Amino acid sequence: MNVADGSSAPSVATQLFGSGLIGLREGLEAGIVVMILVAFLVKSDRRDALKWVWLGVGAAIAMVLVIFAVIHYGTSTVTGLTAEAIAGVSSLAAVAIVTFMVLWMRTAAASISGELKESMARALEVGAGAVVLLSFLAVGREGVETALLMVGYAENTSGSNWPLVGLILGVVGAVAVTVLLYQGTVRINFQKFFKYTGMFLIVVAAGMLAYAIRALQTVGWLPGLSNTAFDITAHYDQSSWYGTILAGIFNFRPDPTVLQVIGWSAYLLIVMTYFLWPRTPAPAAARTTPAPV
């Protein structure tokens, strides 16, 4: 059991919901990328290059599975303070990558389609290897984020495999939605989808940051383990439906340290404010300037 957590694993339903939502969100990001590449090749009458796209996608998926397995199952073989140190560092890495990707998607969503099409056009001129590399990097970027996010998320589930099951179900759902989108069967307001799921991931990342702080305090790398901000343990049922949801998805605990509260609050205030802050439209001259060939 994790020293930094000090509670039992959340319910199966909570683990499936939290990881499933992450899988759906991240899977749709990757799915949209693949859909754009495939649609471009089909419309360009270059179906012969589709096999290279699928080869790159398959390689990216394999890489993600290896990363997740090495980190998740590798850390499960260590215990005590070493496990806490690894959990704290991996959670911090997950927070950093998730934050970067969520904020990047905020600004890149509007132009990602055009950029991918231009990149694919150049890759087709170079050859099959470039097409494989482009699809590998495009999908692998989302996959690495998902792997690290899931490792940090799963640290709070006492070694349970249910988060992985939920992730797989979420990704399967994302694949189904992507296929329907490609066929034109369903339509999604992606601006709202990525806005609200981005907000969700920011709150999840804030909880992961608080978890990382507690883990690093436990091993003595950060001070203040004994400085409790508040303690509502006597009035808080960790085994209840709300207790398992708050702990399983948001890493909430009823007796956080002062440093945990400060870190959680500062991260949420700064990142959420920046994420929701209205973007300034680009100058008209910049918008009409043709892209360099």
Coordinates of C-alpha atoms in Angstrom, one line a residue:
M1 CA 0.0 0.0 0.0
N2 CA 1.3 3.5 -0.8
V3 CA 2.5 5.3 2.2
A4 CA 1.6 8.6 0.8
D5 CA -2.0 7.5 0.2
G6 CA -2.8 5.6 3.3
S7 CA -6.2 4.4 2.1
S8 CA -7.6 1.4 0.3
A9 CA -8.1 1.4 -3.4
P10 CA -11.1 3.1 -4.8
S11 CA -14.1 1.2 -6.1
V12 CA -13.9 -0.7 -9.5
A13 CA -16.6 1.6 -11.0
T14 CA -14.5 4.7 -10.0
Q15 CA -11.3 3.3 -11.5
L16 CA -13.1 2.4 -14.7
F17 CA -14.8 5.8 -15.0
G18 CA -11.7 7.9 -14.4
S19 CA -9.3 5.9 -16.6
G20 CA -12.1 5.4 -19.2
L21 CA -12.6 9.1 -19.6
I22 CA -8.9 9.6 -19.9
G23 CA -8.7 6.9 -22.6
L24 CA -11.7 8.4 -24.5
R25 CA -10.3 11.9 -24.4
E26 CA -6.7 11.0 -25.4
G27 CA -7.9 8.3 -27.8
L28 CA -10.0 10.8 -29.6
E29 CA -7.1 13.2 -29.9
A30 CA -5.0 10.5 -31.5
G31 CA -7.9 9.2 -33.6
I32 CA -8.5 12.7 -35.0
V33 CA -4.9 12.9 -36.1
V34 CA -5.1 9.5 -37.8
M35 CA -8.4 10.5 -39.4
I36 CA -6.9 13.6 -40.9
L37 CA -3.9 11.7 -42.3
V38 CA -6.1 9.0 -43.8
A39 CA -8.6 11.4 -45.3
F40 CA -5.8 13.4 -46.9
L41 CA -4.3 10.3 -48.5
V42 CA -7.7 9.1 -49.8
K43 CA -8.6 12.5 -51.2
S44 CA -5.1 12.8 -52.8
D45 CA -5.6 9.3 -54.4
R46 CA -2.6 8.0 -52.5
R47 CA -4.2 4.9 -50.9
D48 CA -1.0 3.1 -51.5
A49 CA 0.6 5.1 -48.6
L50 CA -2.1 4.0 -46.1
K51 CA -0.1 0.9 -45.2
W52 CA 2.8 3.1 -44.1
V53 CA 0.4 5.2 -41.9
W54 CA -0.9 2.1 -40.2
L55 CA 2.6 0.8 -39.7
G56 CA 3.6 4.1 -37.9
V57 CA 0.4 4.0 -35.8
G58 CA 1.1 0.3 -34.9
A59 CA 4.6 1.2 -33.9
A60 CA 3.4 4.1 -31.7
I61 CA 0.9 1.9 -29.9
A62 CA 3.5 -0.7 -29.3
M63 CA 5.9 1.9 -27.9
V64 CA 3.2 3.2 -25.5
L65 CA 2.4 -0.2 -24.2
V66 CA 6.1 -0.9 -23.5
I67 CA 6.4 2.5 -21.7
F68 CA 3.3 1.8 -19.6
A69 CA 4.3 -1.7 -18.8
V70 CA 7.9 -0.8 -17.8
I71 CA 6.9 2.0 -15.6
H72 CA 3.8 0.6 -14.0
Y73 CA 4.8 -3.0 -13.6
G74 CA 8.4 -2.2 -12.9
T75 CA 7.6 0.1 -10.0
S76 CA 5.2 -2.4 -8.6
T77 CA 8.1 -4.7 -7.7
V78 CA 9.6 -2.1 -5.3
T79 CA 8.2 -1.1 -1.9
G80 CA 8.6 1.4 0.9
L81 CA 10.3 4.7 0.4
T82 CA 11.8 3.7 -3.0
A83 CA 8.3 3.2 -4.3
E84 CA 7.2 6.5 -2.9
A85 CA 10.1 8.3 -4.5
I86 CA 9.4 6.7 -7.9
A87 CA 5.7 7.4 -7.6
G88 CA 6.4 11.0 -6.7
V89 CA 8.8 11.6 -9.6
S90 CA 6.6 9.8 -12.2
S91 CA 3.6 11.8 -11.0
L92 CA 5.5 15.1 -11.4
A93 CA 6.6 14.0 -14.9
A94 CA 2.9 13.2 -15.8
V95 CA 1.7 16.6 -14.5
A96 CA 4.3 18.4 -16.6
I97 CA 3.5 16.5 -19.8
V98 CA -0.3 16.7 -19.3
T99 CA -0.1 20.4 -18.6
F100 CA 2.0 21.0 -21.7
M101 CA -0.3 19.0 -24.0
V102 CA -3.5 20.4 -22.7
L103 CA -2.3 24.0 -23.1
W104 CA -0.8 23.1 -26.5
M105 CA -4.0 21.7 -27.8
R106 CA -5.8 24.9 -26.6
T107 CA -3.8 26.9 -29.2
A108 CA -3.1 24.2 -31.8
A109 CA -6.6 22.7 -32.3
A110 CA -7.6 25.3 -34.9
S111 CA -4.6 24.8 -37.1
I112 CA -3.6 21.1 -36.5
S113 CA -5.5 19.8 -39.6
G114 CA -3.7 22.1 -42.0
E115 CA -0.3 21.4 -40.4
L116 CA -0.8 17.7 -40.6
K117 CA -1.8 17.8 -44.2
E118 CA 1.2 19.9 -45.1
S119 CA 3.5 17.6 -43.2
M120 CA 2.0 14.5 -45.0
A121 CA 2.4 16.2 -48.4
R122 CA 6.1 16.7 -47.7
A123 CA 6.4 13.2 -46.3
L124 CA 5.0 11.7 -49.5
E125 CA 7.6 13.5 -51.5
V126 CA 10.4 12.1 -49.3
G127 CA 9.2 8.5 -49.2
A128 CA 7.6 5.7 -47.2
G129 CA 9.9 6.1 -44.2
A130 CA 8.9 9.7 -43.8
V131 CA 5.2 8.7 -43.8
V132 CA 5.8 6.1 -41.2
L133 CA 7.8 8.5 -39.0
L134 CA 5.1 11.2 -39.3
S135 CA 2.3 8.9 -38.2
F136 CA 4.5 7.4 -35.5
L137 CA 5.3 10.8 -34.0
A138 CA 1.8 12.2 -34.4
V139 CA 0.2 9.3 -32.5
G140 CA 3.1 8.6 -30.2
R141 CA 3.0 12.1 -28.8
E142 CA -0.6 11.5 -27.5
G143 CA 0.3 8.0 -26.4
V144 CA 3.3 9.0 -24.2
E145 CA 1.1 11.6 -22.5
T146 CA -1.6 8.9 -21.9
A147 CA 0.9 6.4 -20.6
L148 CA 2.5 8.8 -18.1
L149 CA -0.9 10.2 -17.1
M150 CA -2.2 6.7 -16.4
V151 CA 0.9 5.7 -14.4
G152 CA 0.4 8.7 -12.2
Y153 CA -3.4 8.0 -11.9
A154 CA -2.9 4.3 -11.2
E155 CA -0.5 5.0 -8.4
N156 CA -3.6 5.6 -6.2
T157 CA -5.2 2.2 -6.9
S158 CA -2.9 -0.1 -4.9
G159 CA -1.7 -2.0 -7.9
S160 CA -5.1 -2.7 -9.4
N161 CA -5.4 -3.5 -13.1
W162 CA -8.9 -1.9 -13.4
P163 CA -7.5 1.5 -14.5
L164 CA -5.8 -0.3 -17.4
V165 CA -9.2 -2.0 -18.3
G166 CA -10.9 1.3 -18.1
L167 CA -8.3 2.9 -20.3
I168 CA -8.7 0.2 -22.9
L169 CA -12.5 0.6 -22.9
G170 CA -12.1 4.3 -23.3
V171 CA -9.7 3.9 -26.2
V172 CA -12.0 1.4 -27.9
G173 CA -14.9 3.9 -27.5
A174 CA -12.6 6.6 -29.0
V175 CA -11.9 4.3 -32.0
A176 CA -15.6 3.7 -32.6
V177 CA -16.4 7.4 -32.4
T178 CA -13.5 8.2 -34.8
V179 CA -14.8 5.7 -37.3
L180 CA -18.3 7.3 -37.1
L181 CA -16.8 10.7 -37.5
Y182 CA -14.9 9.7 -40.6
Q183 CA -18.0 8.2 -42.1
G184 CA -20.0 11.3 -41.2
T185 CA -22.4 9.4 -39.1
V186 CA -21.9 11.6 -36.0
R187 CA -20.7 15.1 -35.4
I188 CA -19.0 16.5 -32.3
N189 CA -18.4 20.1 -31.2
F190 CA -14.6 19.5 -30.7
Q191 CA -14.1 23.0 -29.3
K192 CA -16.4 22.3 -26.4
F193 CA -15.3 18.6 -26.0
F194 CA -11.6 19.5 -25.6
K195 CA -12.5 22.5 -23.4
Y196 CA -14.4 20.5 -20.9
T197 CA -12.2 17.4 -21.0
G198 CA -9.2 19.7 -20.8
M199 CA -10.6 21.3 -17.6
F200 CA -11.1 17.8 -16.2
L201 CA -7.5 16.8 -16.9
I202 CA -6.3 20.0 -15.3
V203 CA -8.2 19.1 -12.1
V204 CA -6.8 15.5 -12.3
A205 CA -3.3 16.8 -12.8
A206 CA -3.7 19.1 -9.7
G207 CA -4.6 16.1 -7.6
M208 CA -1.6 14.2 -9.1
L209 CA 0.6 17.1 -8.1
A210 CA -0.7 17.0 -4.6
Y211 CA -0.1 13.3 -4.5
A212 CA 3.5 13.8 -5.7
I213 CA 4.2 16.4 -3.1
R214 CA 3.0 14.0 -0.3
A215 CA 5.1 11.2 -1.7
L216 CA 8.2 13.4 -1.8
Q217 CA 7.5 14.6 1.7
T218 CA 7.2 11.0 2.8
V219 CA 10.8 10.2 1.6
G220 CA 12.1 13.5 3.0
W221 CA 12.8 15.3 -0.3
L222 CA 10.3 18.0 0.6
P223 CA 9.6 19.4 4.1
G224 CA 6.3 19.7 6.0
L225 CA 5.0 16.2 6.3
S226 CA 3.8 16.8 9.8
N227 CA 2.2 20.2 9.0
T228 CA -1.4 19.3 8.3
A229 CA -3.6 21.9 6.7
F230 CA -6.8 20.4 8.0
D231 CA -8.1 17.0 9.1
I232 CA -11.7 16.0 8.4
T233 CA -11.1 12.2 8.7
A234 CA -13.6 11.9 11.6
H235 CA -16.4 13.4 9.4
Y236 CA -15.2 11.9 6.0
D237 CA -16.1 8.4 4.9
Q238 CA -13.3 7.3 2.5
S239 CA -15.2 4.1 1.6
S240 CA -18.3 6.0 0.5
W241 CA -19.3 6.7 -3.1
Y242 CA -18.0 10.3 -2.9
G243 CA -14.9 9.2 -1.0
T244 CA -13.9 6.7 -3.6
I245 CA -14.6 9.1 -6.5
L246 CA -12.6 12.0 -4.9
A247 CA -9.7 9.7 -4.0
G248 CA -9.7 7.6 -7.2
I249 CA -10.0 10.4 -9.7
F250 CA -8.7 13.5 -8.0
N251 CA -6.4 12.0 -5.4
F252 CA -8.2 13.8 -2.6
R253 CA -7.3 12.9 1.0
P254 CA -9.0 14.3 4.2
D255 CA -5.8 15.2 5.9
P256 CA -3.5 17.1 3.4
T257 CA -0.4 18.9 4.3
V258 CA 0.0 22.6 4.0
L259 CA 2.4 22.2 1.1
Q260 CA -0.1 19.9 -0.7
V261 CA -2.9 22.5 -0.4
I262 CA -0.6 25.3 -1.6
G263 CA 0.6 23.3 -4.5
W264 CA -2.8 22.1 -5.5
S265 CA -4.4 25.6 -5.2
A266 CA -1.6 27.4 -7.0
Y267 CA -1.5 24.9 -9.9
L268 CA -5.2 24.9 -10.4
L269 CA -5.5 28.7 -10.2
I270 CA -2.6 29.4 -12.6
V271 CA -3.2 26.6 -15.2
M272 CA -7.0 26.8 -15.2
T273 CA -6.9 30.6 -15.6
Y274 CA -4.5 30.4 -18.5
F275 CA -6.5 27.6 -20.1
L276 CA -9.8 29.5 -19.9
W277 CA -8.4 32.9 -20.7
P278 CA -9.8 34.2 -24.0
R279 CA -7.3 34.1 -26.8
T280 CA -6.4 37.2 -28.6
P281 CA -7.1 36.8 -32.4
A282 CA -4.1 36.9 -34.6
P283 CA -3.6 40.1 -36.6
A284 CA -5.3 40.2 -40.0
A285 CA -2.0 40.4 -41.8
A286 CA -0.6 37.4 -40.1
R287 CA -3.8 35.4 -40.9
T288 CA -3.6 36.2 -44.6
T289 CA 0.1 35.6 -45.1
P290 CA 0.6 32.4 -47.1
A291 CA 2.5 29.6 -45.6
P292 CA 6.1 29.2 -46.9
V293 CA 6.6 26.5 -49.5

